[in-house]
Amino acid sequence: MPAIEDTTSNDDRQPQEATGARMPRWLPRAMVLALALVACFQLASWGFHQLINLLLNILIAFFLALAVEPAVDWMAARGVRRGLATGLVFFGILIAAAGFFALLGSMLAGQIAKMVEEFPQYLDDVISWMNSTFHTHLSRLEVQNNLLNSDWLQKYVQDSANNVLAVSATVLGSLFNLLTVALFSFYFAADGPRLRRALCSVLPPSRQAEVLRAWEIAVAKTGGYLYSRGLMALISGVAHYVLLEFLGVPYAPALGMWVGLVSQFIPTIGTYLAGALPILIAFTVDPWYALWVFGFVVIYQQFENYLLQPRITARTVDIHPAVAFGSVIAGTALLGAVGALIAIPATATLQAFLSAYVKRYEVTDDPRVHGRGRRGRGAAALARVRRTLHDR
């Protein structure tokens, strides 16, 4: 069979080859779109990390506004303007906090002065005990010289002097964050109805009812959480006051109040801050008293964590103790101290809101469901069913 000759000329082949090697028209646009998306993501991530501190302050302010809103609503219902009512509530909180810290500051200053004045006597007592127990021959002058000329003390003083600027910046930053939280919480509480109207104005009527219901639940659960914390602070303060008064430690009422409030309202490190001060004051009276206070603080903390707190939280916030404990751990992992503080009211609000959309059914009378207490009744019911089937 004769071969078929290709009659296509070279001039006709060149446009076809050029057309096959040309870049698709959509590819440059896709590349530009992908680069734009990556740039937008990087910009959004950078902006989020820059604003994370402000967002956390706004979150704290929102929950603080929810906590004070019942008091503001109560005053507004009796004819007080909402802005004035909010200002009065925050002024009362400020006065109470200032009085508390002024009392503790004067107490702490007096105890520090007393410790500095009586430090040589404490040192002599400790040296005498060591000499009699370990058969050493130490003297106070020798111990003081070794302590003052030690390398670690000189290095500590030098590092502290170098870090004065950093400490000052940290203090100023904390004050600024505190003012930011106070300002936002004031506006959230004072303009609560206006904020709800603005939020509902962009939603259909069915969604508006859900938003308002969630808002009411959040107010109730946040108030319940603060009530539970206040109750635990009262119990803790009374328990530590009884111990300190029994040991004869000075300023026992103020120290009990300090332990109760700090341990309950400062997350994560509040327990350690609360226990350090009474231990220090007890040490000025008798070192053995400090050991007794330390042991009581540790034992009471375990009692509170495993018995008291789960029961009170379950009653006031209406969530299971295990859920409350897990929410605190999750909140701490996500947002640190802020997450630990708001984890329980946020979880309780979400649980109460979602419970309206969960359909529940009646539980069957089965011993595997009701446990051992219902086993006899369930076994009897199962036996009746079997007899009925057998008769049939």
CSV table of N, CA and C in Angstrom, one decimal, residues 130-282:
chain,number,residue,atom,x,y,z
A,130,MET,N,20.5,25.6,114.8
A,130,MET,CA,21.4,24.9,113.9
A,130,MET,C,22.6,24.4,114.7
A,131,ASN,N,23.2,25.3,115.6
A,131,ASN,CA,24.3,24.9,116.3
A,131,ASN,C,24.0,23.8,117.3
A,132,SER,N,22.9,23.8,117.9
A,132,SER,CA,22.5,22.8,118.9
A,132,SER,C,22.1,21.5,118.2
A,133,THR,N,21.6,21.6,117.0
A,133,THR,CA,21.1,20.4,116.3
A,133,THR,C,22.2,19.7,115.5
A,134,PHE,N,23.0,20.4,114.8
A,134,PHE,CA,24.0,19.9,113.9
A,134,PHE,C,25.4,20.0,114.5
A,135,HIS,N,25.5,20.6,115.7
A,135,HIS,CA,26.8,20.7,116.4
A,135,HIS,C,27.8,21.5,115.6
A,136,THR,N,27.3,22.6,115.0
A,136,THR,CA,28.1,23.6,114.3
A,136,THR,C,28.5,24.7,115.2
A,137,HIS,N,29.3,25.6,114.7
A,137,HIS,CA,29.8,26.8,115.4
A,137,HIS,C,29.7,28.1,114.6
A,138,LEU,N,28.4,28.3,114.1
A,138,LEU,CA,28.1,29.5,113.3
A,138,LEU,C,27.9,30.7,114.2
A,139,SER,N,28.1,31.9,113.7
A,139,SER,CA,27.8,33.1,114.4
A,139,SER,C,27.1,34.0,113.4
A,140,ARG,N,26.3,34.9,114.0
A,140,ARG,CA,25.5,35.8,113.2
A,140,ARG,C,26.3,36.7,112.3
A,141,LEU,N,27.4,37.2,112.8
A,141,LEU,CA,28.3,38.1,112.0
A,141,LEU,C,28.9,37.3,110.8
A,142,GLU,N,29.3,36.1,111.0
A,142,GLU,CA,29.8,35.3,109.9
A,142,GLU,C,28.8,35.0,108.9
A,143,VAL,N,27.5,34.7,109.3
A,143,VAL,CA,26.5,34.4,108.3
A,143,VAL,C,26.1,35.7,107.5
A,144,GLN,N,26.0,36.8,108.2
A,144,GLN,CA,25.7,38.1,107.5
A,144,GLN,C,26.8,38.5,106.5
A,145,ASN,N,28.1,38.3,106.9
A,145,ASN,CA,29.2,38.6,105.9
A,145,ASN,C,29.1,37.7,104.7
A,146,ASN,N,28.9,36.4,105.0
A,146,ASN,CA,28.9,35.5,103.8
A,146,ASN,C,27.7,35.8,102.9
A,147,LEU,N,26.6,36.2,103.6
A,147,LEU,CA,25.4,36.5,102.8
A,147,LEU,C,25.5,37.8,101.9
A,148,LEU,N,26.1,38.8,102.6
A,148,LEU,CA,26.2,40.1,101.8
A,148,LEU,C,27.3,40.0,100.8
A,149,ASN,N,28.3,39.2,100.9
A,149,ASN,CA,29.4,39.1,100.0
A,149,ASN,C,29.2,37.9,99.0
A,150,SER,N,28.1,37.3,99.0
A,150,SER,CA,27.8,36.2,98.1
A,150,SER,C,27.7,36.7,96.7
A,151,ASP,N,28.1,35.8,95.7
A,151,ASP,CA,28.0,36.2,94.3
A,151,ASP,C,26.5,36.3,93.8
A,152,TRP,N,25.7,35.3,94.3
A,152,TRP,CA,24.3,35.3,93.8
A,152,TRP,C,23.5,36.5,94.2
A,153,LEU,N,23.8,37.0,95.5
A,153,LEU,CA,23.1,38.2,95.9
A,153,LEU,C,23.5,39.4,95.1
A,154,GLN,N,24.8,39.6,94.9
A,154,GLN,CA,25.2,40.7,94.1
A,154,GLN,C,24.7,40.6,92.6
A,155,LYS,N,24.7,39.4,92.1
A,155,LYS,CA,24.1,39.3,90.7
A,155,LYS,C,22.6,39.6,90.7
A,156,TYR,N,21.9,39.2,91.8
A,156,TYR,CA,20.5,39.4,91.9
A,156,TYR,C,20.2,40.9,92.0
A,157,VAL,N,21.0,41.6,92.8
A,157,VAL,CA,20.8,43.1,92.9
A,157,VAL,C,21.1,43.8,91.6
A,158,GLN,N,22.1,43.3,90.9
A,158,GLN,CA,22.5,43.9,89.6
A,158,GLN,C,21.4,43.7,88.6
A,159,ASP,N,20.9,42.5,88.5
A,159,ASP,CA,19.8,42.1,87.6
A,159,ASP,C,18.5,42.9,87.9
A,160,SER,N,18.2,43.1,89.2
A,160,SER,CA,17.0,43.8,89.6
A,160,SER,C,17.2,45.3,89.2
A,161,ALA,N,18.4,45.9,89.3
A,161,ALA,CA,18.6,47.2,88.9
A,161,ALA,C,18.4,47.4,87.4
A,162,ASN,N,18.9,46.4,86.6
A,162,ASN,CA,18.8,46.5,85.2
A,162,ASN,C,17.4,46.3,84.7
A,163,ASN,N,16.5,45.6,85.5
A,163,ASN,CA,15.2,45.3,85.1
A,163,ASN,C,14.1,46.3,85.6
A,164,VAL,N,14.6,47.4,86.2
A,164,VAL,CA,13.7,48.4,86.7
A,164,VAL,C,12.8,49.0,85.6
A,165,LEU,N,13.4,49.2,84.5
A,165,LEU,CA,12.7,49.8,83.3
A,165,LEU,C,11.6,48.8,82.8
A,166,ALA,N,12.0,47.6,82.7
A,166,ALA,CA,11.1,46.6,82.2
A,166,ALA,C,9.9,46.4,83.2
A,167,VAL,N,10.2,46.4,84.5
A,167,VAL,CA,9.2,46.3,85.5
A,167,VAL,C,8.2,47.5,85.4
A,168,SER,N,8.8,48.7,85.3
A,168,SER,CA,7.9,49.9,85.2
A,168,SER,C,7.0,49.8,84.0
A,169,ALA,N,7.6,49.4,82.8
A,169,ALA,CA,6.8,49.2,81.6
A,169,ALA,C,5.7,48.2,81.8
A,170,THR,N,5.9,47.1,82.5
A,170,THR,CA,4.9,46.1,82.8
A,170,THR,C,3.8,46.7,83.7
A,171,VAL,N,4.2,47.4,84.7
A,171,VAL,CA,3.2,48.0,85.6
A,171,VAL,C,2.3,49.0,84.8
A,172,LEU,N,2.9,49.9,84.0
A,172,LEU,CA,2.2,50.8,83.2
A,172,LEU,C,1.2,50.1,82.2
A,173,GLY,N,1.7,49.1,81.6
A,173,GLY,CA,0.9,48.3,80.7
A,173,GLY,C,-0.3,47.7,81.4
A,174,SER,N,-0.1,47.2,82.6
A,174,SER,CA,-1.2,46.6,83.3
A,174,SER,C,-2.2,47.6,83.7
A,175,LEU,N,-1.8,48.8,84.1
A,175,LEU,CA,-2.7,49.9,84.4
A,175,LEU,C,-3.5,50.3,83.2
A,176,PHE,N,-2.8,50.4,82.0
A,176,PHE,CA,-3.5,50.7,80.8
A,176,PHE,C,-4.6,49.7,80.4
A,177,ASN,N,-4.2,48.4,80.6
A,177,ASN,CA,-5.2,47.3,80.3
A,177,ASN,C,-6.4,47.4,81.3
A,178,LEU,N,-6.1,47.7,82.5
A,178,LEU,CA,-7.2,47.8,83.5
A,178,LEU,C,-8.1,49.0,83.2
A,179,LEU,N,-7.6,50.1,82.7
A,179,LEU,CA,-8.4,51.2,82.3
A,179,LEU,C,-9.2,50.9,81.1
A,180,THR,N,-8.6,50.1,80.2
A,180,THR,CA,-9.3,49.7,78.9
A,180,THR,C,-10.5,48.8,79.3
A,181,VAL,N,-10.3,47.9,80.1
A,181,VAL,CA,-11.4,47.0,80.5
A,181,VAL,C,-12.5,47.7,81.2
A,182,ALA,N,-12.1,48.7,82.1
A,182,ALA,CA,-13.1,49.5,82.8
A,182,ALA,C,-13.9,50.3,81.9
A,183,LEU,N,-13.2,50.9,80.9
A,183,LEU,CA,-14.0,51.8,79.9
A,183,LEU,C,-14.9,51.0,79.1
A,184,PHE,N,-14.5,49.9,78.5
A,184,PHE,CA,-15.3,49.1,77.7
A,184,PHE,C,-16.5,48.5,78.5
A,185,SER,N,-16.2,48.0,79.7
A,185,SER,CA,-17.3,47.4,80.5
A,185,SER,C,-18.3,48.5,80.9
A,186,PHE,N,-17.9,49.7,81.1
A,186,PHE,CA,-18.8,50.8,81.4
A,186,PHE,C,-19.8,51.0,80.2
A,187,TYR,N,-19.2,51.1,79.0
A,187,TYR,CA,-20.0,51.4,77.9
A,187,TYR,C,-20.9,50.2,77.5
A,188,PHE,N,-20.4,49.0,77.7
A,188,PHE,CA,-21.3,47.8,77.5
A,188,PHE,C,-22.5,47.8,78.5
A,189,ALA,N,-22.2,48.1,79.7
A,189,ALA,CA,-23.3,48.1,80.7
A,189,ALA,C,-24.3,49.3,80.5
A,190,ALA,N,-23.7,50.4,80.3
A,190,ALA,CA,-24.5,51.6,80.2
A,190,ALA,C,-25.4,51.6,78.9
A,191,ASP,N,-24.8,51.1,77.8
A,191,ASP,CA,-25.5,51.1,76.5
A,191,ASP,C,-25.9,49.7,76.1
A,192,GLY,N,-26.2,48.9,77.2
A,192,GLY,CA,-26.7,47.5,76.9
A,192,GLY,C,-27.9,47.4,76.0
A,193,PRO,N,-29.0,48.2,76.3
A,193,PRO,CA,-30.2,48.1,75.4
A,193,PRO,C,-29.9,48.6,74.0
A,194,ARG,N,-29.1,49.7,73.9
A,194,ARG,CA,-28.8,50.2,72.6
A,194,ARG,C,-27.9,49.2,71.8
A,195,LEU,N,-27.0,48.5,72.5
A,195,LEU,CA,-26.2,47.5,71.8
A,195,LEU,C,-27.1,46.4,71.3
A,196,ARG,N,-28.0,45.9,72.2
A,196,ARG,CA,-28.9,44.9,71.7
A,196,ARG,C,-29.8,45.3,70.5
A,197,ARG,N,-30.3,46.5,70.6
A,197,ARG,CA,-31.1,47.0,69.4
A,197,ARG,C,-30.2,47.0,68.1
A,198,ALA,N,-29.0,47.5,68.3
A,198,ALA,CA,-28.1,47.6,67.1
A,198,ALA,C,-27.8,46.2,66.5
A,199,LEU,N,-27.7,45.2,67.4
A,199,LEU,CA,-27.4,43.9,67.0
A,199,LEU,C,-28.6,43.2,66.4
A,200,CYS,N,-29.8,43.5,67.0
A,200,CYS,CA,-31.0,42.9,66.4
A,200,CYS,C,-31.5,43.5,65.2
A,201,SER,N,-31.1,44.8,64.9
A,201,SER,CA,-31.5,45.5,63.7
A,201,SER,C,-31.0,44.8,62.4
A,202,VAL,N,-30.0,44.0,62.5
A,202,VAL,CA,-29.4,43.4,61.3
A,202,VAL,C,-29.8,41.9,61.2
A,203,LEU,N,-30.8,41.5,62.0
A,203,LEU,CA,-31.2,40.1,62.0
A,203,LEU,C,-32.7,40.0,61.8
A,204,PRO,N,-33.2,38.9,61.2
A,204,PRO,CA,-34.7,38.7,61.1
A,204,PRO,C,-35.3,38.5,62.5
A,205,PRO,N,-36.6,38.7,62.6
A,205,PRO,CA,-37.3,38.6,63.9
A,205,PRO,C,-37.0,37.2,64.6
A,206,SER,N,-37.0,36.1,63.9
A,206,SER,CA,-36.8,34.8,64.5
A,206,SER,C,-35.4,34.8,65.2
A,207,ARG,N,-34.4,35.3,64.5
A,207,ARG,CA,-33.0,35.3,65.0
A,207,ARG,C,-32.9,36.3,66.2
A,208,GLN,N,-33.7,37.4,66.1
A,208,GLN,CA,-33.6,38.4,67.2
A,208,GLN,C,-34.0,37.8,68.6
A,209,ALA,N,-35.1,36.9,68.5
A,209,ALA,CA,-35.5,36.3,69.8
A,209,ALA,C,-34.4,35.4,70.3
A,210,GLU,N,-33.7,34.7,69.4
A,210,GLU,CA,-32.6,33.8,69.9
A,210,GLU,C,-31.5,34.6,70.5
A,211,VAL,N,-31.1,35.7,69.9
A,211,VAL,CA,-30.0,36.5,70.4
A,211,VAL,C,-30.4,37.1,71.8
A,212,LEU,N,-31.6,37.6,71.9
A,212,LEU,CA,-32.0,38.1,73.2
A,212,LEU,C,-32.1,37.1,74.3
A,213,ARG,N,-32.5,35.9,73.9
A,213,ARG,CA,-32.6,34.8,74.9
A,213,ARG,C,-31.1,34.4,75.3
A,214,ALA,N,-30.2,34.3,74.3
A,214,ALA,CA,-28.8,34.0,74.7
A,214,ALA,C,-28.2,35.1,75.6
A,215,TRP,N,-28.6,36.4,75.3
A,215,TRP,CA,-28.1,37.4,76.2
A,215,TRP,C,-28.6,37.3,77.6
A,216,GLU,N,-29.9,37.0,77.8
A,216,GLU,CA,-30.4,36.8,79.1
A,216,GLU,C,-29.8,35.6,79.8
A,217,ILE,N,-29.5,34.5,79.1
A,217,ILE,CA,-28.9,33.4,79.7
A,217,ILE,C,-27.5,33.7,80.2
A,218,ALA,N,-26.7,34.5,79.3
A,218,ALA,CA,-25.4,34.9,79.7
A,218,ALA,C,-25.3,35.7,80.9
A,219,VAL,N,-26.3,36.7,81.1
A,219,VAL,CA,-26.4,37.5,82.3
A,219,VAL,C,-26.6,36.6,83.5
A,220,ALA,N,-27.6,35.7,83.4
A,220,ALA,CA,-27.9,34.8,84.5
A,220,ALA,C,-26.8,33.9,84.9
A,221,LYS,N,-26.1,33.3,83.9
A,221,LYS,CA,-25.0,32.4,84.2
A,221,LYS,C,-23.8,33.1,84.8
A,222,THR,N,-23.5,34.3,84.2
A,222,THR,CA,-22.4,35.1,84.7
A,222,THR,C,-22.6,35.5,86.2
A,223,GLY,N,-23.9,35.9,86.5
A,223,GLY,CA,-24.2,36.3,87.8
A,223,GLY,C,-24.1,35.1,88.8
A,224,GLY,N,-24.6,33.9,88.3
A,224,GLY,CA,-24.4,32.7,89.1
A,224,GLY,C,-23.0,32.3,89.4
A,225,TYR,N,-22.2,32.5,88.4
A,225,TYR,CA,-20.7,32.2,88.6
A,225,TYR,C,-20.1,33.1,89.6
A,226,LEU,N,-20.4,34.4,89.5
A,226,LEU,CA,-19.8,35.3,90.5
A,226,LEU,C,-20.4,35.0,91.9
A,227,TYR,N,-21.7,34.6,92.0
A,227,TYR,CA,-22.3,34.3,93.2
A,227,TYR,C,-21.5,33.1,93.8
A,228,SER,N,-21.2,32.1,93.0
A,228,SER,CA,-20.5,30.9,93.5
A,228,SER,C,-19.1,31.2,93.9
A,229,ARG,N,-18.4,32.1,93.2
A,229,ARG,CA,-17.1,32.5,93.6
A,229,ARG,C,-17.1,33.3,94.9
A,230,GLY,N,-18.1,34.2,95.0
A,230,GLY,CA,-18.3,34.9,96.3
A,230,GLY,C,-18.6,34.0,97.5
A,231,LEU,N,-19.4,33.0,97.3
A,231,LEU,CA,-19.7,32.1,98.3
A,231,LEU,C,-18.4,31.3,98.8
A,232,MET,N,-17.7,30.8,97.8
A,232,MET,CA,-16.4,30.1,98.1
A,232,MET,C,-15.4,31.0,98.7
A,233,ALA,N,-15.4,32.3,98.3
A,233,ALA,CA,-14.5,33.2,99.0
A,233,ALA,C,-14.8,33.4,100.4
A,234,LEU,N,-16.2,33.5,100.7
A,234,LEU,CA,-16.6,33.7,102.1
A,234,LEU,C,-16.2,32.5,102.9
A,235,ILE,N,-16.5,31.3,102.4
A,235,ILE,CA,-16.1,30.0,103.2
A,235,ILE,C,-14.6,30.0,103.4
A,236,SER,N,-13.8,30.2,102.4
A,236,SER,CA,-12.4,30.2,102.5
A,236,SER,C,-11.9,31.2,103.5
A,237,GLY,N,-12.4,32.4,103.4
A,237,GLY,CA,-12.0,33.5,104.3
A,237,GLY,C,-12.3,33.2,105.8
A,238,VAL,N,-13.5,32.6,106.0
A,238,VAL,CA,-13.9,32.3,107.4
A,238,VAL,C,-13.0,31.1,107.9
A,239,ALA,N,-12.7,30.1,107.1
A,239,ALA,CA,-11.9,29.0,107.5
A,239,ALA,C,-10.5,29.4,107.9
A,240,HIS,N,-9.9,30.3,107.0
A,240,HIS,CA,-8.5,30.7,107.3
A,240,HIS,C,-8.5,31.7,108.5
A,241,TYR,N,-9.6,32.5,108.6
A,241,TYR,CA,-9.6,33.4,109.7
A,241,TYR,C,-9.6,32.7,111.1
A,242,VAL,N,-10.4,31.6,111.1
A,242,VAL,CA,-10.5,30.8,112.3
A,242,VAL,C,-9.1,30.2,112.7
A,243,LEU,N,-8.4,29.7,111.7
A,243,LEU,CA,-7.1,29.2,112.0
A,243,LEU,C,-6.1,30.2,112.5
A,244,LEU,N,-6.1,31.4,111.8
A,244,LEU,CA,-5.1,32.4,112.1
A,244,LEU,C,-5.5,33.0,113.5
A,245,GLU,N,-6.8,33.1,113.8
A,245,GLU,CA,-7.2,33.7,115.1
A,245,GLU,C,-6.8,32.7,116.2
A,246,PHE,N,-6.9,31.4,115.9
A,246,PHE,CA,-6.5,30.4,116.9
A,246,PHE,C,-5.0,30.4,117.2
A,247,LEU,N,-4.2,30.6,116.1
A,247,LEU,CA,-2.8,30.7,116.3
A,247,LEU,C,-2.3,32.0,116.9
A,248,GLY,N,-3.2,33.0,116.9
A,248,GLY,CA,-2.8,34.3,117.5
A,248,GLY,C,-2.0,35.1,116.4
A,249,VAL,N,-2.2,34.9,115.1
A,249,VAL,CA,-1.6,35.7,114.1
A,249,VAL,C,-2.3,37.0,114.0
A,250,PRO,N,-1.5,38.2,114.0
A,250,PRO,CA,-2.2,39.5,113.9
A,250,PRO,C,-2.9,39.7,112.5
A,251,TYR,N,-3.8,40.6,112.5
A,251,TYR,CA,-4.6,40.9,111.3
A,251,TYR,C,-5.3,39.7,110.7
A,252,ALA,N,-5.8,38.9,111.6
A,252,ALA,CA,-6.5,37.7,111.1
A,252,ALA,C,-7.7,38.0,110.2
A,253,PRO,N,-8.6,38.9,110.5
A,253,PRO,CA,-9.7,39.2,109.6
A,253,PRO,C,-9.3,39.7,108.3
A,254,ALA,N,-8.3,40.6,108.2
A,254,ALA,CA,-7.8,41.0,106.9
A,254,ALA,C,-7.1,39.9,106.1
A,255,LEU,N,-6.4,39.1,106.8
A,255,LEU,CA,-5.7,38.0,106.1
A,255,LEU,C,-6.7,37.0,105.6
A,256,GLY,N,-7.8,36.7,106.4
A,256,GLY,CA,-8.8,35.8,105.9
A,256,GLY,C,-9.5,36.3,104.7
A,257,MET,N,-9.8,37.7,104.7
A,257,MET,CA,-10.4,38.3,103.5
A,257,MET,C,-9.5,38.2,102.3
A,258,TRP,N,-8.2,38.4,102.5
A,258,TRP,CA,-7.2,38.4,101.4
A,258,TRP,C,-7.2,37.0,100.8
A,259,VAL,N,-7.1,35.9,101.7
A,259,VAL,CA,-7.1,34.6,101.1
A,259,VAL,C,-8.4,34.2,100.4
A,260,GLY,N,-9.5,34.6,100.9
A,260,GLY,CA,-10.8,34.3,100.2
A,260,GLY,C,-10.9,35.0,98.8
A,261,LEU,N,-10.6,36.3,98.8
A,261,LEU,CA,-10.8,37.0,97.5
A,261,LEU,C,-9.8,36.6,96.5
A,262,VAL,N,-8.5,36.6,96.9
A,262,VAL,CA,-7.4,36.4,95.9
A,262,VAL,C,-7.5,35.0,95.4
A,263,SER,N,-7.7,34.0,96.2
A,263,SER,CA,-7.7,32.6,95.7
A,263,SER,C,-8.9,32.3,94.8
A,264,GLN,N,-10.0,33.1,94.9
A,264,GLN,CA,-11.1,32.8,94.1
A,264,GLN,C,-11.2,33.7,92.8
A,265,PHE,N,-10.7,34.9,92.8
A,265,PHE,CA,-10.9,35.8,91.7
A,265,PHE,C,-9.7,36.1,90.9
A,266,ILE,N,-8.5,35.5,91.3
A,266,ILE,CA,-7.3,35.5,90.5
A,266,ILE,C,-7.0,34.1,90.0
A,267,PRO,N,-7.2,33.8,88.7
A,267,PRO,CA,-7.0,32.4,88.3
A,267,PRO,C,-5.6,32.0,88.3
A,268,THR,N,-5.3,30.7,88.3
A,268,THR,CA,-4.0,30.1,88.1
A,268,THR,C,-3.1,30.3,89.3
A,269,ILE,N,-2.7,31.6,89.5
A,269,ILE,CA,-1.7,31.9,90.6
A,269,ILE,C,-2.3,32.5,91.8
A,270,GLY,N,-3.7,32.6,91.8
A,270,GLY,CA,-4.3,33.2,93.0
A,270,GLY,C,-4.1,32.4,94.2
A,271,THR,N,-4.1,31.1,94.1
A,271,THR,CA,-4.0,30.3,95.3
A,271,THR,C,-2.6,30.5,96.0
A,272,TYR,N,-1.6,30.6,95.2
A,272,TYR,CA,-0.2,30.8,95.7
A,272,TYR,C,0.0,32.2,96.3
A,273,LEU,N,-0.6,33.2,95.6
A,273,LEU,CA,-0.5,34.6,96.2
A,273,LEU,C,-1.3,34.7,97.5
A,274,ALA,N,-2.5,34.0,97.5
A,274,ALA,CA,-3.3,34.1,98.7
A,274,ALA,C,-2.6,33.4,99.9
A,275,GLY,N,-2.0,32.3,99.7
A,275,GLY,CA,-1.3,31.6,100.8
A,275,GLY,C,0.0,32.2,101.2
A,276,ALA,N,0.7,32.9,100.4
A,276,ALA,CA,2.0,33.4,100.7
A,276,ALA,C,2.0,34.5,101.8
A,277,LEU,N,1.0,35.4,101.7
A,277,LEU,CA,1.0,36.4,102.7
A,277,LEU,C,0.7,36.0,104.1
A,278,PRO,N,-0.3,35.1,104.4
A,278,PRO,CA,-0.5,34.7,105.8
A,278,PRO,C,0.6,33.8,106.3
A,279,ILE,N,1.3,33.1,105.4
A,279,ILE,CA,2.5,32.3,105.8
A,279,ILE,C,3.6,33.3,106.3
A,280,LEU,N,3.8,34.3,105.5
A,280,LEU,CA,4.8,35.3,105.9
A,280,LEU,C,4.5,36.0,107.2
A,281,ILE,N,3.2,36.4,107.4
A,281,ILE,CA,2.9,37.0,108.7
A,281,ILE,C,3.0,36.1,109.8
A,282,ALA,N,2.6,34.8,109.6
A,282,ALA,CA,2.7,33.8,110.7
A,282,ALA,C,4.1,33.6,111.0
